[in-house]
Tab-separated table of C-alpha atoms and ligand atoms in Angstrom:
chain	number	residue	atom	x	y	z
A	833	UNK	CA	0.000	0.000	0.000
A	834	UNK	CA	1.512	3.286	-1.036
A	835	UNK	CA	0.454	6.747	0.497
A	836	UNK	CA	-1.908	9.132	-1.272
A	837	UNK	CA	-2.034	12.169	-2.973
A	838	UNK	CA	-4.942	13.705	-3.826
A	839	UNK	CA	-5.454	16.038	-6.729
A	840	UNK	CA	-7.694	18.987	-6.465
A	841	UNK	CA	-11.226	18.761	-8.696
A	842	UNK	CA	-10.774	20.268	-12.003
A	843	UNK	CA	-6.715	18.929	-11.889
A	844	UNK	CA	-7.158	16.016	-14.163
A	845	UNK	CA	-7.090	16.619	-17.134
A	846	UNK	CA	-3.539	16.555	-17.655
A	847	UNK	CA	-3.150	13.652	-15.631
A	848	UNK	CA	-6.211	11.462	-17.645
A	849	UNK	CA	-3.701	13.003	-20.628
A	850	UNK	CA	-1.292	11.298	-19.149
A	851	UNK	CA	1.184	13.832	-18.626
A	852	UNK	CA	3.726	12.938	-16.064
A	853	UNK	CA	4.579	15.969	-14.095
A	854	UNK	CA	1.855	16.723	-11.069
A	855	UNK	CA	2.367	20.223	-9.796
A	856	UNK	CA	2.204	21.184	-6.370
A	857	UNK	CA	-0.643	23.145	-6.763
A	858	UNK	CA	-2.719	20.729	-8.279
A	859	UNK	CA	-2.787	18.519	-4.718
A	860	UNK	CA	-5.200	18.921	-2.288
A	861	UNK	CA	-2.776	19.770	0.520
A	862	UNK	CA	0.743	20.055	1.101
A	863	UNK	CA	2.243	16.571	1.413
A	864	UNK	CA	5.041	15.657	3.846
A	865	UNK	CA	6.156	12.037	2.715
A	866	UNK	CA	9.701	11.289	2.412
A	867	UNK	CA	11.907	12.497	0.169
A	868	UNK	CA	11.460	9.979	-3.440
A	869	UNK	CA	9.167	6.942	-1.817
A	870	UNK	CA	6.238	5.803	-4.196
A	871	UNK	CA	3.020	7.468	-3.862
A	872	UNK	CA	-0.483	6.425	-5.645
A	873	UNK	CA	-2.067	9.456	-7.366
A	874	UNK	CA	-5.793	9.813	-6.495
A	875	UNK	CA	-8.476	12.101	-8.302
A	876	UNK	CA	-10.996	14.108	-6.258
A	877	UNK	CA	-13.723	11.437	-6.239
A	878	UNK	CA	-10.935	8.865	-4.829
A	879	UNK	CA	-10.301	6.793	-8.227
A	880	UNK	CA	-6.585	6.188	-8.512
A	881	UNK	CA	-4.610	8.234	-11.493
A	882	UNK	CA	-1.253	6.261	-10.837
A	883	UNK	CA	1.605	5.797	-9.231
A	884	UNK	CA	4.740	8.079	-9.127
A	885	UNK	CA	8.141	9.161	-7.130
A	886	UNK	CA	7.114	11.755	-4.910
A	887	UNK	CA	9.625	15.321	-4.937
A	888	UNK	CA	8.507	17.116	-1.131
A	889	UNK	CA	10.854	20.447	-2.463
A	890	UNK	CA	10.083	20.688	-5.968
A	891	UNK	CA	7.171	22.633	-7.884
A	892	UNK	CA	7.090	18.865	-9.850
A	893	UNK	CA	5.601	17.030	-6.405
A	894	UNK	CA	5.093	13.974	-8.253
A	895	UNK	CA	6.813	12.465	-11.060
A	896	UNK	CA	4.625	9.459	-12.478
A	897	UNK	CA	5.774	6.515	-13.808
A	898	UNK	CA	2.572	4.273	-14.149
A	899	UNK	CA	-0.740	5.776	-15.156
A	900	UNK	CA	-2.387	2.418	-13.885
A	901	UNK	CA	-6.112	2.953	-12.581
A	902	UNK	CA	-5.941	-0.530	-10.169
A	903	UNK	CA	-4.034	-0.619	-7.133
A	904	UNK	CA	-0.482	-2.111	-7.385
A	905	UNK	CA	0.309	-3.963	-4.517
A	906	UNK	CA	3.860	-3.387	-4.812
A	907	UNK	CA	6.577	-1.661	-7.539
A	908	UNK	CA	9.202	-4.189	-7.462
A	909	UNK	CA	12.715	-5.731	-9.069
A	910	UNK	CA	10.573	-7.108	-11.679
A	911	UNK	CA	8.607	-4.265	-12.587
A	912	UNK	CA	11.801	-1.576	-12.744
A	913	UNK	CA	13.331	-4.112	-14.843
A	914	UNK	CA	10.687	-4.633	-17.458
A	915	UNK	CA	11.055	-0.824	-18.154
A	916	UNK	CA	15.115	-1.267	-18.470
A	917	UNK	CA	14.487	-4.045	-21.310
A	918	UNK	CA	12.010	-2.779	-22.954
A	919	UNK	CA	14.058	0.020	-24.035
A	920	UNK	CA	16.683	-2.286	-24.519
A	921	UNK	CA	14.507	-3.566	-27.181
A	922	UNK	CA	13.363	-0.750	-28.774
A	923	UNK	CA	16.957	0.237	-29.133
A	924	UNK	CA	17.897	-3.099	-30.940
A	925	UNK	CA	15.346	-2.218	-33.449
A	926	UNK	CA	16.555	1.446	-34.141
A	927	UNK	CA	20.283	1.233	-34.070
A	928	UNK	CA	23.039	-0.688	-35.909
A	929	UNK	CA	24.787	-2.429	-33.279
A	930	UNK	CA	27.596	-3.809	-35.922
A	931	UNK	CA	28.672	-0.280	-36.122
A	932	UNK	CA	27.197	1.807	-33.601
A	933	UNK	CA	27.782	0.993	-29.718
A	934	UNK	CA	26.616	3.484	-27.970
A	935	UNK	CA	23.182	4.801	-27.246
A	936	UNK	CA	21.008	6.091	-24.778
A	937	UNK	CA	19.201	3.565	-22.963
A	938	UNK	CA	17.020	5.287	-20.905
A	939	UNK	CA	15.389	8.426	-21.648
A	940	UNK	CA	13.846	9.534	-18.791
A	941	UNK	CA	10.030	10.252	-19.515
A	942	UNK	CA	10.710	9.014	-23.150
A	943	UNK	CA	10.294	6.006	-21.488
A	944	UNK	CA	8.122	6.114	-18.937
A	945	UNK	CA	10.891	6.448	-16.469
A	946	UNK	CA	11.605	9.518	-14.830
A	947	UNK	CA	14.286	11.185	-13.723
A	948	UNK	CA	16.237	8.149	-14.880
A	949	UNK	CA	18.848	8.906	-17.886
A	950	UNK	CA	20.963	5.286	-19.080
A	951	UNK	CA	23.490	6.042	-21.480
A	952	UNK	CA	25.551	3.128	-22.676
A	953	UNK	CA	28.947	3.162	-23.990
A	954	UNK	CA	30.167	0.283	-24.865
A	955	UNK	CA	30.131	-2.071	-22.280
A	956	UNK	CA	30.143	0.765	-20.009
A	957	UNK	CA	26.500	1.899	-18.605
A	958	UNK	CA	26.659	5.750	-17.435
A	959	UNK	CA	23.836	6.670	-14.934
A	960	UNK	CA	22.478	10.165	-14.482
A	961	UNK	CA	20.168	10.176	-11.456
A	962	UNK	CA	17.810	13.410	-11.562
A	963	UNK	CA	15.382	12.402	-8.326
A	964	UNK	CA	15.568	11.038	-5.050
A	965	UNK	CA	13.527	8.092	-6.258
A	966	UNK	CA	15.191	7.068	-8.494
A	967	UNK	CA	18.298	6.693	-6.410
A	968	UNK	CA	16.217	4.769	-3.737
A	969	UNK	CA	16.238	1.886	-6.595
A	970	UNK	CA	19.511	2.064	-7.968
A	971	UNK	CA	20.328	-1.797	-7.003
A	972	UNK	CA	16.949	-2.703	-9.287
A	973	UNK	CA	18.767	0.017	-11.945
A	974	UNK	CA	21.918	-1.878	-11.321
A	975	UNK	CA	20.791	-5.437	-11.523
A	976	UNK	CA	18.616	-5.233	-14.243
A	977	UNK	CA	22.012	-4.058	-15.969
A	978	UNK	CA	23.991	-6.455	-15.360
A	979	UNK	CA	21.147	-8.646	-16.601
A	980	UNK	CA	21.773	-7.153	-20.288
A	981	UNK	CA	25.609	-8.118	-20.022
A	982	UNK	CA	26.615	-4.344	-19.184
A	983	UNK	CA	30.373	-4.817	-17.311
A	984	UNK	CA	30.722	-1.686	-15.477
A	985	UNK	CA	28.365	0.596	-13.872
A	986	UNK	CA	29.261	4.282	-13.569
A	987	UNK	CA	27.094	6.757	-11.991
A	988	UNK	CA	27.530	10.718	-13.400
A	989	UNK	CA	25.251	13.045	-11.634
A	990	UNK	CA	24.609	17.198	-12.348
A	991	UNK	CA	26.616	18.770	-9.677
A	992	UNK	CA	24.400	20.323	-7.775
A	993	UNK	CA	20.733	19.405	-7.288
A	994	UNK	CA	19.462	20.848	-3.725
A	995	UNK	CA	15.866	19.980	-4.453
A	996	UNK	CA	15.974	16.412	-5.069
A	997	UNK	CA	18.812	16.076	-2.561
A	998	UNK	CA	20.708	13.647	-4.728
A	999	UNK	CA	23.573	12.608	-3.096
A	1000	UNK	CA	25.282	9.812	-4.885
A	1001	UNK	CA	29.084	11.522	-6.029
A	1002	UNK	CA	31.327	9.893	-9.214
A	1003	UNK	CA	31.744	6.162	-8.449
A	1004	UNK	CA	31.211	3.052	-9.991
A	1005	UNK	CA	29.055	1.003	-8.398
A	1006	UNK	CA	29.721	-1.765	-10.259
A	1007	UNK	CA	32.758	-3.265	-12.374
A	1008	UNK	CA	36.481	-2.240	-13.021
A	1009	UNK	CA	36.850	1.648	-12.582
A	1010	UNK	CA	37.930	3.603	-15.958
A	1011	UNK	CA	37.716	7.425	-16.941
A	1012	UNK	CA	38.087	7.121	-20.343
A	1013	UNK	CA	36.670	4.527	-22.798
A	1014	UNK	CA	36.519	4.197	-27.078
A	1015	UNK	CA	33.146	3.950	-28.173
A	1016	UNK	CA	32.304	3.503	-32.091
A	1017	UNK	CA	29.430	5.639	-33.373
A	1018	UNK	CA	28.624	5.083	-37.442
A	1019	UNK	CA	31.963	3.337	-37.600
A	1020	UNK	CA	33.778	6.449	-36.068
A	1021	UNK	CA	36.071	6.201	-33.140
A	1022	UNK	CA	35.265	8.527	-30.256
A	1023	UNK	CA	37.160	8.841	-26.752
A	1024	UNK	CA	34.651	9.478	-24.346
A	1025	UNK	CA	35.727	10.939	-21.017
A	1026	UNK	CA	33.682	9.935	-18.215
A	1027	UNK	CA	34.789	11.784	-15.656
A	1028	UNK	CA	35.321	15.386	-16.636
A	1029	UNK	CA	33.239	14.898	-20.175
A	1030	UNK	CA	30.088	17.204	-19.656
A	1031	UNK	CA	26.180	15.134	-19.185
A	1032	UNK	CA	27.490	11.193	-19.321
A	1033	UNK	CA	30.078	12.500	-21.466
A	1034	UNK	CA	29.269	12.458	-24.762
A	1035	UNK	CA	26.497	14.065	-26.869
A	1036	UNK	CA	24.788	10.528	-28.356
A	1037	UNK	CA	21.292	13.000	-29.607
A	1038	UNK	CA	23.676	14.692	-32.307
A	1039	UNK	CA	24.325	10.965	-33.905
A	1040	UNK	CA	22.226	11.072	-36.602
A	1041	UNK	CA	22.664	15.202	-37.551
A	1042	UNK	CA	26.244	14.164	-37.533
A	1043	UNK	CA	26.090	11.472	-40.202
A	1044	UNK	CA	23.686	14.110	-42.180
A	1045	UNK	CA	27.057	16.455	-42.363
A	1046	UNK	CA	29.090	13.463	-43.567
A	1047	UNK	CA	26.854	13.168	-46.326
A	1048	UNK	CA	27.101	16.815	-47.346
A	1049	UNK	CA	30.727	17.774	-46.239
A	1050	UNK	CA	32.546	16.385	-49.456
A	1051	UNK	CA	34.928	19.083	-51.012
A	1052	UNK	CA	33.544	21.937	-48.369
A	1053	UNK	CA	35.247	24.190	-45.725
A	1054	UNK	CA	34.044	23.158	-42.462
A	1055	UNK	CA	33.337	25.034	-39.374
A	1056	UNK	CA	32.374	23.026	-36.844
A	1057	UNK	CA	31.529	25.658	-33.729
A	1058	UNK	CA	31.056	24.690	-29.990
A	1059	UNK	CA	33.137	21.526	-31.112
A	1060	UNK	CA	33.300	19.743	-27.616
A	1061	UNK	CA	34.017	16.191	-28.510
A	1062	UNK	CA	34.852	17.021	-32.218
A	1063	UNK	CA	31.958	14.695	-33.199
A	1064	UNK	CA	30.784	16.772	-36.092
A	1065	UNK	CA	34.582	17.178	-36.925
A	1066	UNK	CA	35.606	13.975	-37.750
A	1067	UNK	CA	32.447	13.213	-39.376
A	1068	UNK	CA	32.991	16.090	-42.261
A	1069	UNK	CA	36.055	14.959	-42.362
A	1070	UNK	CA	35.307	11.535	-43.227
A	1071	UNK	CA	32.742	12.954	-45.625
A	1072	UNK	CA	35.823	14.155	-47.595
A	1073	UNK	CA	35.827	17.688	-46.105
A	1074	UNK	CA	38.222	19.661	-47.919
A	1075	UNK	CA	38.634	21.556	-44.583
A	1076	UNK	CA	37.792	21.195	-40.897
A	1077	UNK	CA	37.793	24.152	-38.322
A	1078	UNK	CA	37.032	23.225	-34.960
A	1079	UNK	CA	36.392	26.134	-32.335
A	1080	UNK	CA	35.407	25.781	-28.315
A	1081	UNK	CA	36.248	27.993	-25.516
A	1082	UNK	CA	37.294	25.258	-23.244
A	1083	UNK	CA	41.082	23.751	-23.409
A	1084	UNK	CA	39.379	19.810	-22.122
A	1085	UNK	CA	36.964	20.300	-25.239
A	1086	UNK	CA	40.076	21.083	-28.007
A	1087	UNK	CA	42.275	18.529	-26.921
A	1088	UNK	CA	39.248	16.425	-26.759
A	1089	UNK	CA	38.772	17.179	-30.285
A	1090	UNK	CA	42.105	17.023	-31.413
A	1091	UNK	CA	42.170	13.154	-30.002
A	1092	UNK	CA	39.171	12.276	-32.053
A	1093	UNK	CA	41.039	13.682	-34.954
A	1094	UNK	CA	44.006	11.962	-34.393
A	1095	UNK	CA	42.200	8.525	-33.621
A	1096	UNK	CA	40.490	8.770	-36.707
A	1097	UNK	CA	43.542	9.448	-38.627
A	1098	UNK	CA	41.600	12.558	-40.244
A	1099	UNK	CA	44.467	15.122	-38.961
A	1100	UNK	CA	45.411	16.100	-42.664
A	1101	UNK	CA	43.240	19.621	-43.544
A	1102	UNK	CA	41.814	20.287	-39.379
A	1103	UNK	CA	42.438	22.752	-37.476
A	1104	UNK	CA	41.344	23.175	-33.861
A	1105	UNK	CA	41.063	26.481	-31.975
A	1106	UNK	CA	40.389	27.330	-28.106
A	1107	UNK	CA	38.228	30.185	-28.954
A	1108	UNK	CA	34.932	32.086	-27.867
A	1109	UNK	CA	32.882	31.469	-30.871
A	1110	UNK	CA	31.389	34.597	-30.236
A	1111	UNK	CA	34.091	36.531	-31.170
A	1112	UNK	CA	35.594	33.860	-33.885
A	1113	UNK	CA	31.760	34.250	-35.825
A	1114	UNK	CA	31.976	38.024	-35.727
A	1115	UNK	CA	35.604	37.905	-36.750
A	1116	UNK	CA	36.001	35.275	-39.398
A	1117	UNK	CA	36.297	36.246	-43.016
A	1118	UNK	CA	33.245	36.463	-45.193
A	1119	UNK	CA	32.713	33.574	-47.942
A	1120	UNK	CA	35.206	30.902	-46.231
A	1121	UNK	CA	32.721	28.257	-44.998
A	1122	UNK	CA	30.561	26.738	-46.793
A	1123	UNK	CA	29.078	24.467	-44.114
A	1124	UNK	CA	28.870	25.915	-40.851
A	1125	UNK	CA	27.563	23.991	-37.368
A	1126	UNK	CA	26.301	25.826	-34.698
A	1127	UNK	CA	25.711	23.835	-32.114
A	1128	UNK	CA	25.931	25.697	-28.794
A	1129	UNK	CA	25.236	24.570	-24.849
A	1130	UNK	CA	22.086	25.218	-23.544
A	1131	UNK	CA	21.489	29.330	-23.541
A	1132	UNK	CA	18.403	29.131	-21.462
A	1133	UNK	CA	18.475	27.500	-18.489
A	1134	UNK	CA	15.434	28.643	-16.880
A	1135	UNK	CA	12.239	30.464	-18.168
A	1136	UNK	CA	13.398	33.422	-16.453
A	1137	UNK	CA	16.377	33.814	-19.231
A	1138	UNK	CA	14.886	32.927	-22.460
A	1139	UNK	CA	15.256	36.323	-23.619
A	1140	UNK	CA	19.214	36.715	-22.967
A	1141	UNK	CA	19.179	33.393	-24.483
A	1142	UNK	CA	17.101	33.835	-27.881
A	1143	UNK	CA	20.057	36.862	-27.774
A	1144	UNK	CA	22.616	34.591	-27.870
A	1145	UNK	CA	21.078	32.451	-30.759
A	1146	UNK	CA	20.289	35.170	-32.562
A	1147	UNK	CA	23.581	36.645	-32.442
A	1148	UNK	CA	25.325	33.483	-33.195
A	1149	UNK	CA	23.063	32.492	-36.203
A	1150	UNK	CA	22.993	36.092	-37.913
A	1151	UNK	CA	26.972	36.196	-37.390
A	1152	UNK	CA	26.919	32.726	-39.598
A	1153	UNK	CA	24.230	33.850	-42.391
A	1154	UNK	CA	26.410	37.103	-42.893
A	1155	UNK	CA	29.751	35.182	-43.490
A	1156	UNK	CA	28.844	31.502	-45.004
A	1157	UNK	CA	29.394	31.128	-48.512
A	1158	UNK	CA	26.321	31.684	-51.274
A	1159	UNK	CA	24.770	28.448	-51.292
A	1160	UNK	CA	25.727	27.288	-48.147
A	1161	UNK	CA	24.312	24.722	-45.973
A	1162	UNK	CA	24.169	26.301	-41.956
A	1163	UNK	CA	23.080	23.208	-39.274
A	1164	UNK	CA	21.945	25.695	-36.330
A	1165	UNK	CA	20.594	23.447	-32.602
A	1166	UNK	CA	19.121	24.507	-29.271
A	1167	UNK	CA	19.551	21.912	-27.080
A	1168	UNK	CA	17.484	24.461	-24.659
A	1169	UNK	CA	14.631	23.213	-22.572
A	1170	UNK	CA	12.918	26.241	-22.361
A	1171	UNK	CA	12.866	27.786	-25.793
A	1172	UNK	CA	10.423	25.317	-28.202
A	1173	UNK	CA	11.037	24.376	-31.585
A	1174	UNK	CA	8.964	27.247	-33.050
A	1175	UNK	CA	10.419	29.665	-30.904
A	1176	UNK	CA	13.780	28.439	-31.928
A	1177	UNK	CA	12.337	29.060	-35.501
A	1178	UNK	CA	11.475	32.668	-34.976
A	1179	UNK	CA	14.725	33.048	-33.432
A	1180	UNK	CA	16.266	31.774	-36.504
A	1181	UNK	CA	14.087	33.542	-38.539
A	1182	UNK	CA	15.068	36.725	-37.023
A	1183	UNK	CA	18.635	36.659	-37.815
A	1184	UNK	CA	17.763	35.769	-41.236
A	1185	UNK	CA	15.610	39.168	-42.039
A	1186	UNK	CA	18.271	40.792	-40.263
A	1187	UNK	CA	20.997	39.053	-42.639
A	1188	UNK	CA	19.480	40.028	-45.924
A	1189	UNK	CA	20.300	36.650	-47.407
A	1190	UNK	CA	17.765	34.121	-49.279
A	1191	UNK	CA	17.466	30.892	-46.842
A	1192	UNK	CA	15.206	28.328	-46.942
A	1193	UNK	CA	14.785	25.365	-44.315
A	1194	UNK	CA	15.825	21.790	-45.909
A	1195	UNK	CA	15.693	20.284	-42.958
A	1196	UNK	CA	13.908	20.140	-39.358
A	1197	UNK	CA	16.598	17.943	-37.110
A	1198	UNK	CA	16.171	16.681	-33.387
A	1199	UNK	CA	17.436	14.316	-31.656
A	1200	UNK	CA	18.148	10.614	-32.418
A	1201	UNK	CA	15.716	7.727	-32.139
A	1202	UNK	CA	16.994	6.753	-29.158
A	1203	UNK	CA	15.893	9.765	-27.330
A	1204	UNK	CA	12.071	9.022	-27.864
A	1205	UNK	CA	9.361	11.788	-26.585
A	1206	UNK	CA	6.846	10.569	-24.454
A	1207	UNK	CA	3.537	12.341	-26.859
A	1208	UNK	CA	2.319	13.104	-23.664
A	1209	UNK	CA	5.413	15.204	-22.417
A	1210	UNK	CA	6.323	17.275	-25.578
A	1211	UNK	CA	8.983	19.026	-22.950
A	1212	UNK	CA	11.102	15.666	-23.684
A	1213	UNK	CA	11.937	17.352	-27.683
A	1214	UNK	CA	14.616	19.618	-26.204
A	1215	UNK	CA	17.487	19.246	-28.800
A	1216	UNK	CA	15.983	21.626	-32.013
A	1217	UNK	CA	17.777	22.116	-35.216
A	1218	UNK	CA	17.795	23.343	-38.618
A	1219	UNK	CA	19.798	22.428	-41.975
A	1220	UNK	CA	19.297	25.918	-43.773
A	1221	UNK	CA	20.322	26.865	-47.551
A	1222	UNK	CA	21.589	30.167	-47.524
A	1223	UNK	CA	21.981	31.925	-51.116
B	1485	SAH	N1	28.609	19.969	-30.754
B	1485	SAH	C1	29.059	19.178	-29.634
B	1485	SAH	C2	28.379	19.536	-28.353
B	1485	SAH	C3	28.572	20.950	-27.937
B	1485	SAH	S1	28.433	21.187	-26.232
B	1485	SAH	C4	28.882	17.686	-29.947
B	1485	SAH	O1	28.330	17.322	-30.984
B	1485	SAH	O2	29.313	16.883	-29.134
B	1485	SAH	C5	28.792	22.857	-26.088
B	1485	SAH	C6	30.267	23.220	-26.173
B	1485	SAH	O3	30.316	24.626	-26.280
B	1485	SAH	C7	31.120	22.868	-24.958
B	1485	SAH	O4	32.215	22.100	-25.375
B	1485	SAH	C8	31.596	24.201	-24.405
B	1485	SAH	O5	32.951	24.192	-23.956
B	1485	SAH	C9	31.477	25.094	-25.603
B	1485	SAH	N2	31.267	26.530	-25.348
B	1485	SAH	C10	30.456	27.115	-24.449
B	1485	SAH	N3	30.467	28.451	-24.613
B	1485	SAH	C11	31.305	28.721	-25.638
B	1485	SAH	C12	31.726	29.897	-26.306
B	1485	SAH	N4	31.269	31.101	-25.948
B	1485	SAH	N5	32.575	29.777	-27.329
B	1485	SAH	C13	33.046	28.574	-27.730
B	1485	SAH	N6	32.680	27.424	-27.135
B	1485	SAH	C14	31.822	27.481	-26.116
């Protein structure tokens, strides 16, 4: 038996539409359970909405994870791990395991498990927990890994996260410790630090945007801005590039990059710069590129800055339509939470009246397969992009 919340009349809707984030102020009263235990979700009238982790701190109060309508006796091994391999399945079906072995396992709501984020590299699984309950599972987590053959076991957490009170630091809670391993993605190498890499340490949404600029890179000049990894490097440059510039602020990030180069053997026509792109956009020459990447961190991190942010993109974008070749091909992301796709598309939009140029869309890019949205939780489509033609 699980404790109850109980939502206020008229609070349903979103719940019967199965969305999986119960605000505070849609509960009857203010609820002092523990910190992450399992709480059944009742409507007004007393019929039961679900079952979710319960948050005491955070305007989220409940984070569901079953929208059953019977009571469950009890949430157990079995149940946690059904969710764990039934992604595992659904990523057997999308990706090409021959050539590809990493992926994201687990993608939080995108499937049906929040505050849970699996990605797997290699043999390696790296854990992000975002809530308390999911760390008051983490052995069912962990077993139901080792189930699928995974070897180590590496939990990677945000640094700070006072609300949920997550407390679990870097460790591996299971297998041989490593910071760095060599995953293959399309049939390219990729060092992957664990330890200092930023998220689980490596961007696995930009896979299939990244094999879209191998297809288009042949006999081009390259910029690849915000490089981190050098993904999107060593992809043009397997594509045939006939140059690659590589530009990030951060000296971890450029020798990252230049590693990725090297281990691909792709060093001939790169070049890698520890620069703000900021300045590098507004100071390049005109008509060098004639692909350019944009594919910054997160600008807005909270709805109170989505104005500084759009800034930033707007900036960054109108800097790139001003300089790119005619008849160049710009891939511009937002990887931002808080500013939708058809924001992002005004944003864009924007810079474009402002640049004076022709540009038409040819593409609307997210994120790989294996980050599926939950239709119910459209706030799971957070990586936005656009291949644009700019004459
Ligand atoms: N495109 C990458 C992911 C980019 S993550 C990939 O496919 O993996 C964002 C990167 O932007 C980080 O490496 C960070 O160091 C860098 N960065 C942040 N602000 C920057 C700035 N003003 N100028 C250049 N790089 C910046």
């Amino acid at each position: 038996m699980y404790k109850i919340l109980k939502l206020k009349k008229g609070r349903e809707k979103s719940v019967m539409n199965k969305h999986p984030w119960i605000f505070s102020g849609a509960l009857q009263e203010k609820y002092h359970y523990t910190n992450g235990e399992i709480v059944e979700l009742q409507t007004f009238d007393n019929t039961i909405a679900g079952y979710g982790f319960f948050s005491p701190k955070s305007q989220i109060s409940c984070r569901m994870f079953d929208f059953a309508d019977k009571p469950v006796e009890l949430f157990d091994y079995n149940y946690f791990k059904k969710k764990i391999t039934n992604a595992y399945y659904l990523r057997k079906k999308l990706i090409n395991f021959e050539n590809t072995n990493c992926f994201r396992l687990i993608h939080a709501e995108g499937d049906f498990f929040p505050g849970l984020i699996i990605d797997i590299y290699n043999d390696t699984a790296v854990i992000q927990v975002l809530i308390k309950g999911v760390e008051l599972i983490i052995d069912f987590i962990k077993q139901s890994l080792i189930e699928l053959d995974i070897k180590r076991i590496c939990i990677k957490n945000p640094e700070s996260n006072d609300i949920e009170n997550v407390s679990i630091p870097f460790s591996f809670i299971y297998g041989e410790e490593t910071d760095e391993i060599t995953v293959l993605e399309n049939n390219i190498q990729c060092h992957v630090n664990l330890r200092s890499g930023q998220k689980t340490g490596f961007f696995l949404d930009q896979r299939d945007n990244r094999q879209l600029v191998r297809e288009l890179a042949k006999d081009k000049s390259v910029l690849n801005a915000f490089s981190y990894t050098g993904g999107f490097s060593v992809y043009a440059a397997k594509g045939n590039a006939k140059e690659v510039v590589s530009v990030d602020i951060s000296k971890d990030a450029t020798e990252m990059t230049t590693k990725n180069i090297l281990l691909n053997s792709e060093e001939k026509n790169s070049f890698v710069i520890k620069a703000d792109c900021f300045n590098y956009l507004r100071e390049m020459p005109e008509n060098h590129f004639d692909v350019i990447i944009l594919d910054p961190p997160a600008f807005v991190k909270s709805a109170k800055n989505i104005q500084a942010g759009a800034r930033g993109y707007k900036e960054i974008n109108l800097q790139a339509m001003k300089k790119i070749c005619k008849n160049g091909l710009l891939f511009t992301f937002s990887c931002s939470q808080h500013i939708t796709p058809d924001l992002f598309q005004k944003i864009v939009f924007g810079a474009a009246a402002d640049s004076g140029r022709n540009i038409r869309i040819i593409r609307h890019l997210s994120q790989g397969m294996d980050h599926p949205i939950n239709i119910y939780h459209p706030e799971g489509e957070y990586l936005k992009g656009l291949l644009l033609y700019v004459e």
